PDB file of C-alpha atoms and ligand atoms in Angstrom:
ATOM      1  CA  UNK X 269      58.602 -10.985-221.560  1.00 91.00           C
ATOM      2  CA  UNK X 270      58.402  -7.623-223.278  1.00 95.00           C
ATOM      3  CA  UNK X 271      61.191  -5.044-223.457  1.00 96.00           C
ATOM      4  CA  UNK X 272      59.900  -1.581-222.485  1.00 97.00           C
ATOM      5  CA  UNK X 273      61.457   1.871-222.037  1.00 98.00           C
ATOM      6  CA  UNK X 274      65.193   2.467-221.736  1.00 98.00           C
ATOM      7  CA  UNK X 275      65.988   3.248-218.101  1.00 98.00           C
ATOM      8  CA  UNK X 276      69.673   4.021-218.311  1.00 96.00           C
ATOM      9  CA  UNK X 277      72.580   4.189-220.719  1.00 98.00           C
ATOM     10  CA  UNK X 278      75.980   3.403-219.282  1.00 96.00           C
ATOM     11  CA  UNK X 279      79.410   3.469-220.921  1.00 96.00           C
ATOM     12  CA  UNK X 280      79.149  -0.069-222.309  1.00 98.00           C
ATOM     13  CA  UNK X 281      75.519  -1.125-221.877  1.00 98.00           C
ATOM     14  CA  UNK X 282      71.941   0.118-222.061  1.00 98.00           C
ATOM     15  CA  UNK X 283      69.348  -1.054-219.542  1.00 98.00           C
ATOM     16  CA  UNK X 284      65.641  -1.451-220.292  1.00 98.00           C
ATOM     17  CA  UNK X 285      62.562  -2.019-218.158  1.00 98.00           C
ATOM     18  CA  UNK X 286      60.365  -5.024-218.967  1.00 98.00           C
ATOM     19  CA  UNK X 287      56.737  -5.918-218.328  1.00 98.00           C
ATOM     20  CA  UNK X 288      57.971  -7.966-215.349  1.00 98.00           C
ATOM     21  CA  UNK X 289      58.826  -5.800-212.322  1.00 97.00           C
ATOM     22  CA  UNK X 290      61.774  -7.950-211.209  1.00 98.00           C
ATOM     23  CA  UNK X 291      63.432  -8.251-214.632  1.00 98.00           C
ATOM     24  CA  UNK X 292      65.500  -5.894-216.768  1.00 98.00           C
ATOM     25  CA  UNK X 293      67.085  -6.267-220.186  1.00 98.00           C
ATOM     26  CA  UNK X 294      70.725  -5.248-220.716  1.00 98.00           C
ATOM     27  CA  UNK X 295      71.932  -4.439-224.222  1.00 98.00           C
ATOM     28  CA  UNK X 296      75.703  -4.592-224.776  1.00 99.00           C
ATOM     29  CA  UNK X 297      77.250  -1.835-226.944  1.00 98.00           C
ATOM     30  CA  UNK X 298      80.525  -1.775-228.887  1.00 98.00           C
ATOM     31  CA  UNK X 299      81.491   1.510-227.177  1.00 98.00           C
ATOM     32  CA  UNK X 300      84.671   1.443-225.143  1.00 98.00           C
ATOM     33  CA  UNK X 301      85.849   4.053-222.666  1.00 98.00           C
ATOM     34  CA  UNK X 302      88.815   4.323-220.359  1.00 97.00           C
ATOM     35  CA  UNK X 303      90.084   6.701-217.678  1.00 95.00           C
ATOM     36  CA  UNK X 304      86.595   7.586-216.441  1.00 93.00           C
ATOM     37  CA  UNK X 305      85.271   8.185-219.930  1.00 94.00           C
ATOM     38  CA  UNK X 306      88.098  10.524-221.030  1.00 96.00           C
ATOM     39  CA  UNK X 307      89.168   8.128-223.777  1.00 98.00           C
ATOM     40  CA  UNK X 308      86.412   6.961-226.094  1.00 98.00           C
ATOM     41  CA  UNK X 309      86.333   4.474-228.956  1.00 98.00           C
ATOM     42  CA  UNK X 310      84.650   1.486-230.519  1.00 98.00           C
ATOM     43  CA  UNK X 311      85.664  -2.143-230.408  1.00 98.00           C
ATOM     44  CA  UNK X 312      83.695  -3.661-233.273  1.00 98.00           C
ATOM     45  CA  UNK X 313      81.707  -6.717-232.156  1.00 98.00           C
ATOM     46  CA  UNK X 314      82.675  -6.299-228.490  1.00 98.00           C
ATOM     47  CA  UNK X 315      79.058  -6.160-227.336  1.00 98.00           C
ATOM     48  CA  UNK X 316      78.280  -9.533-228.879  1.00 98.00           C
ATOM     49  CA  UNK X 317      81.366 -11.141-227.327  1.00 98.00           C
ATOM     50  CA  UNK X 318      80.908  -9.598-223.868  1.00 98.00           C
ATOM     51  CA  UNK X 319      77.227 -10.556-223.746  1.00 99.00           C
ATOM     52  CA  UNK X 320      77.964 -14.199-224.571  1.00 98.00           C
ATOM     53  CA  UNK X 321      81.094 -14.464-222.447  1.00 98.00           C
ATOM     54  CA  UNK X 322      79.570 -12.871-219.363  1.00 99.00           C
ATOM     55  CA  UNK X 323      76.508 -15.114-219.616  1.00 99.00           C
ATOM     56  CA  UNK X 324      78.638 -18.255-220.019  1.00 98.00           C
ATOM     57  CA  UNK X 325      80.793 -17.373-217.016  1.00 98.00           C
ATOM     58  CA  UNK X 326      77.863 -16.368-214.800  1.00 98.00           C
ATOM     59  CA  UNK X 327      76.121 -19.685-215.512  1.00 98.00           C
ATOM     60  CA  UNK X 328      79.292 -21.532-214.502  1.00 98.00           C
ATOM     61  CA  UNK X 329      79.599 -19.416-211.349  1.00 98.00           C
ATOM     62  CA  UNK X 330      75.995 -20.144-210.345  1.00 98.00           C
ATOM     63  CA  UNK X 331      76.984 -23.837-210.283  1.00 98.00           C
ATOM     64  CA  UNK X 332      79.875 -22.898-207.968  1.00 98.00           C
ATOM     65  CA  UNK X 333      77.421 -21.368-205.495  1.00 98.00           C
ATOM     66  CA  UNK X 334      77.776 -17.720-206.482  1.00 98.00           C
ATOM     67  CA  UNK X 335      74.311 -16.256-207.120  1.00 98.00           C
ATOM     68  CA  UNK X 336      74.190 -13.943-210.148  1.00 99.00           C
ATOM     69  CA  UNK X 337      71.761 -11.613-211.886  1.00 98.00           C
ATOM     70  CA  UNK X 338      71.731 -13.809-215.031  1.00 98.00           C
ATOM     71  CA  UNK X 339      68.300 -14.983-216.206  1.00 98.00           C
ATOM     72  CA  UNK X 340      68.288 -15.624-219.967  1.00 98.00           C
ATOM     73  CA  UNK X 341      70.197 -14.667-223.101  1.00 98.00           C
ATOM     74  CA  UNK X 342      67.673 -13.047-225.469  1.00 98.00           C
ATOM     75  CA  UNK X 343      69.780 -12.194-228.506  1.00 98.00           C
ATOM     76  CA  UNK X 344      73.381 -11.594-229.609  1.00 98.00           C
ATOM     77  CA  UNK X 345      73.556  -8.436-227.507  1.00 98.00           C
ATOM     78  CA  UNK X 346      70.613  -8.672-225.092  1.00 98.00           C
ATOM     79  CA  UNK X 347      70.173 -10.544-221.817  1.00 98.00           C
ATOM     80  CA  UNK X 348      67.373 -10.648-219.262  1.00 98.00           C
ATOM     81  CA  UNK X 349      68.736 -10.068-215.764  1.00 98.00           C
ATOM     82  CA  UNK X 350      67.278  -9.763-212.281  1.00 98.00           C
ATOM     83  CA  UNK X 351      66.533  -6.197-211.286  1.00 98.00           C
ATOM     84  CA  UNK X 352      68.949  -5.187-208.540  1.00 98.00           C
ATOM     85  CA  UNK X 353      70.084  -2.053-206.822  1.00 98.00           C
ATOM     86  CA  UNK X 354      73.799  -1.928-207.514  1.00 98.00           C
ATOM     87  CA  UNK X 355      76.018  -1.639-204.440  1.00 98.00           C
ATOM     88  CA  UNK X 356      78.258   1.282-205.480  1.00 98.00           C
ATOM     89  CA  UNK X 357      81.527  -0.603-205.050  1.00 99.00           C
ATOM     90  CA  UNK X 358      83.971  -1.930-207.607  1.00 98.00           C
ATOM     91  CA  UNK X 359      85.325  -5.132-206.121  1.00 99.00           C
ATOM     92  CA  UNK X 360      88.780  -5.765-207.559  1.00 99.00           C
ATOM     93  CA  UNK X 361      90.634  -9.050-207.127  1.00 99.00           C
ATOM     94  CA  UNK X 362      94.256  -9.438-208.231  1.00 99.00           C
ATOM     95  CA  UNK X 363      96.595 -12.406-208.712  1.00 99.00           C
ATOM     96  CA  UNK X 364      99.405 -10.618-210.539  1.00 99.00           C
ATOM     97  CA  UNK X 365     100.471  -6.974-210.147  1.00 99.00           C
ATOM     98  CA  UNK X 366      99.324  -4.715-212.994  1.00 98.00           C
ATOM     99  CA  UNK X 367      97.633  -1.400-213.701  1.00 98.00           C
ATOM    100  CA  UNK X 368      96.836   0.858-210.759  1.00 98.00           C
ATOM    101  CA  UNK X 369      98.275  -1.657-208.238  1.00 98.00           C
ATOM    102  CA  UNK X 370     101.702  -1.564-209.919  1.00 98.00           C
ATOM    103  CA  UNK X 371     101.577   2.213-210.124  1.00 98.00           C
ATOM    104  CA  UNK X 372     100.379   2.803-206.543  1.00 98.00           C
ATOM    105  CA  UNK X 373     102.807   0.421-204.830  1.00 98.00           C
ATOM    106  CA  UNK X 374     105.746   0.433-207.264  1.00 98.00           C
ATOM    107  CA  UNK X 375     105.424  -3.319-207.844  1.00 98.00           C
ATOM    108  CA  UNK X 376     106.540  -4.270-211.340  1.00 98.00           C
ATOM    109  CA  UNK X 377     103.739  -5.350-213.682  1.00 98.00           C
ATOM    110  CA  UNK X 378     103.768  -9.134-213.951  1.00 98.00           C
ATOM    111  CA  UNK X 379     104.918  -9.785-210.371  1.00 98.00           C
ATOM    112  CA  UNK X 380     102.946 -12.716-208.978  1.00 98.00           C
ATOM    113  CA  UNK X 381     101.318 -11.697-205.671  1.00 99.00           C
ATOM    114  CA  UNK X 382     102.037 -13.834-202.588  1.00 98.00           C
ATOM    115  CA  UNK X 383      98.296 -14.219-202.150  1.00 98.00           C
ATOM    116  CA  UNK X 384      95.260 -12.902-204.054  1.00 98.00           C
ATOM    117  CA  UNK X 385      94.379  -9.338-203.081  1.00 98.00           C
ATOM    118  CA  UNK X 386      91.021  -7.606-202.840  1.00 99.00           C
ATOM    119  CA  UNK X 387      90.211  -3.921-202.817  1.00 99.00           C
ATOM    120  CA  UNK X 388      87.140  -1.750-203.122  1.00 99.00           C
ATOM    121  CA  UNK X 389      86.658   1.406-205.160  1.00 98.00           C
ATOM    122  CA  UNK X 390      83.733   3.718-204.561  1.00 98.00           C
ATOM    123  CA  UNK X 391      81.708   3.688-207.814  1.00 98.00           C
ATOM    124  CA  UNK X 392      81.279   7.419-208.304  1.00 97.00           C
ATOM    125  CA  UNK X 393      82.180   8.997-211.658  1.00 95.00           C
ATOM    126  CA  UNK X 394      82.280  12.544-210.238  1.00 97.00           C
ATOM    127  CA  UNK X 395      84.965  11.452-207.770  1.00 97.00           C
ATOM    128  CA  UNK X 396      86.804   9.213-210.281  1.00 96.00           C
ATOM    129  CA  UNK X 397      86.004   5.928-208.478  1.00 97.00           C
ATOM    130  CA  UNK X 398      88.410   6.427-205.535  1.00 98.00           C
ATOM    131  CA  UNK X 399      89.907   3.536-203.567  1.00 98.00           C
ATOM    132  CA  UNK X 400      87.868   3.080-200.357  1.00 98.00           C
ATOM    133  CA  UNK X 401      88.467   0.991-197.233  1.00 98.00           C
ATOM    134  CA  UNK X 402      85.903  -1.083-195.331  1.00 98.00           C
ATOM    135  CA  UNK X 403      85.590   1.395-192.444  1.00 98.00           C
ATOM    136  CA  UNK X 404      84.706   4.111-194.952  1.00 98.00           C
ATOM    137  CA  UNK X 405      82.174   1.830-196.682  1.00 98.00           C
ATOM    138  CA  UNK X 406      80.500   1.192-193.300  1.00 98.00           C
ATOM    139  CA  UNK X 407      80.763   4.829-192.178  1.00 98.00           C
ATOM    140  CA  UNK X 408      79.085   6.126-195.332  1.00 98.00           C
ATOM    141  CA  UNK X 409      76.607   3.239-195.311  1.00 98.00           C
ATOM    142  CA  UNK X 410      77.364   1.917-198.805  1.00 98.00           C
ATOM    143  CA  UNK X 411      77.021  -1.661-197.476  1.00 98.00           C
ATOM    144  CA  UNK X 412      76.691  -3.455-194.129  1.00 98.00           C
ATOM    145  CA  UNK X 413      79.363  -5.603-192.432  1.00 98.00           C
ATOM    146  CA  UNK X 414      77.428  -8.750-193.372  1.00 98.00           C
ATOM    147  CA  UNK X 415      77.142  -7.629-196.997  1.00 98.00           C
ATOM    148  CA  UNK X 416      80.871  -6.825-197.197  1.00 98.00           C
ATOM    149  CA  UNK X 417      81.753 -10.240-195.749  1.00 98.00           C
ATOM    150  CA  UNK X 418      79.506 -12.037-198.244  1.00 98.00           C
ATOM    151  CA  UNK X 419      80.811  -9.967-201.176  1.00 99.00           C
ATOM    152  CA  UNK X 420      84.394 -10.750-200.134  1.00 99.00           C
ATOM    153  CA  UNK X 421      83.634 -14.475-199.872  1.00 98.00           C
ATOM    154  CA  UNK X 422      81.960 -14.494-203.297  1.00 99.00           C
ATOM    155  CA  UNK X 423      84.751 -12.457-204.914  1.00 99.00           C
ATOM    156  CA  UNK X 424      87.469 -14.904-203.788  1.00 99.00           C
ATOM    157  CA  UNK X 425      85.292 -17.862-204.826  1.00 98.00           C
ATOM    158  CA  UNK X 426      84.909 -16.278-208.274  1.00 99.00           C
ATOM    159  CA  UNK X 427      88.688 -15.844-208.399  1.00 99.00           C
ATOM    160  CA  UNK X 428      89.517 -19.435-207.463  1.00 98.00           C
ATOM    161  CA  UNK X 429      87.073 -20.792-210.020  1.00 98.00           C
ATOM    162  CA  UNK X 430      87.901 -18.456-212.915  1.00 99.00           C
ATOM    163  CA  UNK X 431      91.671 -18.617-212.327  1.00 98.00           C
ATOM    164  CA  UNK X 432      91.638 -22.396-212.743  1.00 98.00           C
ATOM    165  CA  UNK X 433      89.107 -22.275-215.577  1.00 98.00           C
ATOM    166  CA  UNK X 434      91.121 -19.802-217.659  1.00 98.00           C
ATOM    167  CA  UNK X 435      94.431 -21.520-216.909  1.00 98.00           C
ATOM    168  CA  UNK X 436      93.100 -24.597-218.706  1.00 98.00           C
ATOM    169  CA  UNK X 437      92.694 -22.318-221.750  1.00 98.00           C
ATOM    170  CA  UNK X 438      96.297 -21.086-221.387  1.00 98.00           C
ATOM    171  CA  UNK X 439      95.037 -17.762-220.064  1.00 99.00           C
ATOM    172  CA  UNK X 440      96.365 -16.141-216.904  1.00 98.00           C
ATOM    173  CA  UNK X 441      93.652 -14.310-214.940  1.00 99.00           C
ATOM    174  CA  UNK X 442      95.708 -11.306-213.818  1.00 99.00           C
ATOM    175  CA  UNK X 443      92.937  -9.302-212.135  1.00 99.00           C
ATOM    176  CA  UNK X 444      89.277  -8.384-212.529  1.00 99.00           C
ATOM    177  CA  UNK X 445      86.512  -6.130-211.304  1.00 99.00           C
ATOM    178  CA  UNK X 446      83.130  -7.325-210.021  1.00 99.00           C
ATOM    179  CA  UNK X 447      79.966  -5.485-209.086  1.00 98.00           C
ATOM    180  CA  UNK X 448      77.261  -6.810-206.816  1.00 99.00           C
ATOM    181  CA  UNK X 449      73.610  -5.867-206.483  1.00 98.00           C
ATOM    182  CA  UNK X 450      70.741  -6.457-204.111  1.00 98.00           C
ATOM    183  CA  UNK X 451      67.447  -7.952-205.336  1.00 98.00           C
ATOM    184  CA  UNK X 452      64.079  -6.759-203.992  1.00 96.00           C
ATOM    185  CA  UNK X 453      64.266  -9.392-201.219  1.00 96.00           C
ATOM    186  CA  UNK X 454      67.755  -8.249-200.175  1.00 96.00           C
ATOM    187  CA  UNK X 455      69.719 -11.124-201.720  1.00 98.00           C
ATOM    188  CA  UNK X 456      73.243 -10.168-202.813  1.00 98.00           C
ATOM    189  CA  UNK X 457      73.985 -11.319-206.373  1.00 99.00           C
ATOM    190  CA  UNK X 458      76.864 -10.881-208.786  1.00 99.00           C
ATOM    191  CA  UNK X 459      75.809  -8.291-211.382  1.00 98.00           C
ATOM    192  CA  UNK X 460      77.270  -6.194-214.222  1.00 98.00           C
ATOM    193  CA  UNK X 461      79.549  -8.291-216.480  1.00 98.00           C
ATOM    194  CA  UNK X 462      82.648 -10.474-216.595  1.00 99.00           C
ATOM    195  CA  UNK X 463      84.482  -9.878-219.866  1.00 98.00           C
ATOM    196  CA  UNK X 464      87.759  -8.615-221.346  1.00 98.00           C
ATOM    197  CA  UNK X 465      86.429  -5.130-220.452  1.00 98.00           C
ATOM    198  CA  UNK X 466      86.531  -5.996-216.757  1.00 98.00           C
ATOM    199  CA  UNK X 467      89.328  -8.585-216.514  1.00 99.00           C
ATOM    200  CA  UNK X 468      93.012  -8.657-217.427  1.00 99.00           C
ATOM    201  CA  UNK X 469      93.774 -11.808-219.407  1.00 99.00           C
ATOM    202  CA  UNK X 470      97.336 -12.684-220.451  1.00 99.00           C
ATOM    203  CA  UNK X 471      98.380 -15.580-222.656  1.00 98.00           C
ATOM    204  CA  UNK X 472     100.270 -17.969-220.346  1.00 98.00           C
ATOM    205  CA  UNK X 473     103.150 -18.529-222.773  1.00 98.00           C
ATOM    206  CA  UNK X 474     103.586 -15.226-224.637  1.00 98.00           C
ATOM    207  CA  UNK X 475     102.107 -12.907-221.938  1.00 98.00           C
ATOM    208  CA  UNK X 476     100.238 -11.226-224.792  1.00 98.00           C
ATOM    209  CA  UNK X 477      97.415  -9.039-223.475  1.00 98.00           C
ATOM    210  CA  UNK X 478      93.970 -10.374-224.422  1.00 98.00           C
ATOM    211  CA  UNK X 479      91.810  -7.638-222.873  1.00 98.00           C
ATOM    212  CA  UNK X 480      90.838  -3.964-222.784  1.00 98.00           C
ATOM    213  CA  UNK X 481      94.387  -2.885-221.869  1.00 98.00           C
ATOM    214  CA  UNK X 482      95.023  -3.062-225.644  1.00 98.00           C
ATOM    215  CA  UNK X 483      92.513  -0.193-225.982  1.00 98.00           C
ATOM    216  CA  UNK X 484      93.576   1.671-222.810  1.00 98.00           C
ATOM    217  CA  UNK X 485      97.228   1.592-223.923  1.00 98.00           C
ATOM    218  CA  UNK X 486      96.651   2.197-227.679  1.00 98.00           C
ATOM    219  CA  UNK X 487      98.170  -1.155-228.600  1.00 98.00           C
ATOM    220  CA  UNK X 488      95.643  -2.076-231.320  1.00 97.00           C
ATOM    221  CA  UNK X 489      94.349  -5.595-231.974  1.00 98.00           C
ATOM    222  CA  UNK X 490      91.546  -5.369-229.418  1.00 97.00           C
ATOM    223  CA  UNK X 491      88.927  -7.042-231.656  1.00 98.00           C
ATOM    224  CA  UNK X 492      91.271  -9.988-232.316  1.00 98.00           C
ATOM    225  CA  UNK X 493      92.123 -10.251-228.610  1.00 98.00           C
ATOM    226  CA  UNK X 494      88.468 -10.380-227.497  1.00 98.00           C
ATOM    227  CA  UNK X 495      87.755 -12.946-230.235  1.00 98.00           C
ATOM    228  CA  UNK X 496      90.710 -15.070-229.143  1.00 98.00           C
ATOM    229  CA  UNK X 497      89.465 -15.322-225.545  1.00 98.00           C
ATOM    230  CA  UNK X 498      86.002 -16.270-226.836  1.00 98.00           C
ATOM    231  CA  UNK X 499      87.511 -18.825-229.233  1.00 98.00           C
ATOM    232  CA  UNK X 500      89.364 -20.537-226.395  1.00 98.00           C
ATOM    233  CA  UNK X 501      86.275 -20.478-224.156  1.00 98.00           C
ATOM    234  CA  UNK X 502      83.991 -22.069-226.741  1.00 97.00           C
ATOM    235  CA  UNK X 503      86.648 -24.349-228.188  1.00 93.00           C
ATOM    236  CA  UNK X 504      85.648 -23.228-231.676  1.00 81.00           C
TER     237      UNK X 504
HETATM  238  P1  LIG V 230      93.248  -1.221-212.327  1.00 92.40           P
HETATM  239  O1  LIG V 230      94.572  -1.913-212.254  1.00 92.40           O
HETATM  240  O2  LIG V 230      93.202  -0.122-213.352  1.00 92.40           O
HETATM  241  O3  LIG V 230      92.778  -0.743-210.988  1.00 92.40           O
HETATM  242  O4  LIG V 230      92.174  -2.299-212.826  1.00 92.40           O
HETATM  243  C1  LIG V 230      91.963  -3.494-212.135  1.00 92.40           C
HETATM  244  C2  LIG V 230      90.964  -4.371-212.872  1.00 92.40           C
HETATM  245  O5  LIG V 230      89.674  -3.786-212.888  1.00 92.40           O
HETATM  246  C3  LIG V 230      91.307  -4.600-214.347  1.00 92.40           C
HETATM  247  O6  LIG V 230      91.027  -5.957-214.663  1.00 92.40           O
HETATM  248  C4  LIG V 230      90.389  -3.705-215.120  1.00 92.40           C
HETATM  249  C5  LIG V 230      89.193  -3.592-214.213  1.00 92.40           C
HETATM  250  N1  LIG V 230      88.561  -2.277-214.253  1.00 92.40           N
HETATM  251  C6  LIG V 230      87.236  -2.150-214.647  1.00 92.40           C
HETATM  252  O7  LIG V 230      86.591  -3.136-214.983  1.00 92.40           O
HETATM  253  N2  LIG V 230      86.675  -0.915-214.651  1.00 92.40           N
HETATM  254  C7  LIG V 230      87.341   0.202-214.278  1.00 92.40           C
HETATM  255  O8  LIG V 230      86.774   1.298-214.311  1.00 92.40           O
HETATM  256  C8  LIG V 230      88.715   0.069-213.866  1.00 92.40           C
HETATM  257  C9  LIG V 230      89.515   1.262-213.453  1.00 92.40           C
HETATM  258  C10 LIG V 230      89.276  -1.188-213.873  1.00 92.40           C
END
C-alpha cells in the first residue's frame, strides 16, 4: 500500500489518501489543542503514544464485537485505517462526574454516577461542538434512528470493556469521547482514536490525572502522564 496526497490536517492528526480506495493513512502529531483550538501546545512524543495506544485498544475492542476502522500499524506515528465518512457526533460516555458535566449540572468532580451516562455533541467547530439531543440529530439528519441505537450500544460496550480493562491497571476510566464513521457499504465502525487526548484517566489510589486535563488545566507533567498510562498498558 502506498501513501499518497494529504487529504486533511486536523488538530492532532493528518490524513492521507492511499493507492487503495477504501484505505487511508492517519499520522499522529504531537500538537495539542483545547477549548476548540483556542489553547495550543505540544506534548512531546504524544503522537507515538496515541498511535500505539489507540491501535492496541481498538484491536481489543474488535474482539469484544465492536467493529473499528483499524487496519494496520505502519510506523511509530502512522496507521492504515478504513476510509469512512465520519458521523459528525462526539459520543461521550461518563462514569464519574468531571469537566463539562460537573460544570453544567453542578455535580462535584469525582462524584461517581449512579449509572454510566451518554451524551452527544454536534461536531462543528464553528458552533463550538454544542450538546445535541437525539431528536435534533434525527431532525437535522446527522444519523438515523438505527444508527443512533447501534452507536449507543457500541459506546456502552466500549465503556464496560475499557472500564474493567483499565481498572486492572489501577486506572479509573472517568469519561471518554468516541467518534463513529460509516464505510462505503454503510457499516458503522468506531473511528478516530482512544487515547489520553480523548479519555479522562485517574490513578485509582492517588486520583492523579493521567490525561490531557494536565494540558487543559496547565498542570504540567503531561508527557510523563501519557507515558505512565502506556507503561501500565504494555506492562513495560
Ligand atoms: P468534557 O467533560 O469536557 O465534556 O469532556 C468529556 C470527555 O471527552 C473527556 O474525556 C475529554 C473528551 N473530549 C474530547 O475528546 N474532545 C473534546 O473536544 C472535548 C470537549 C472532550
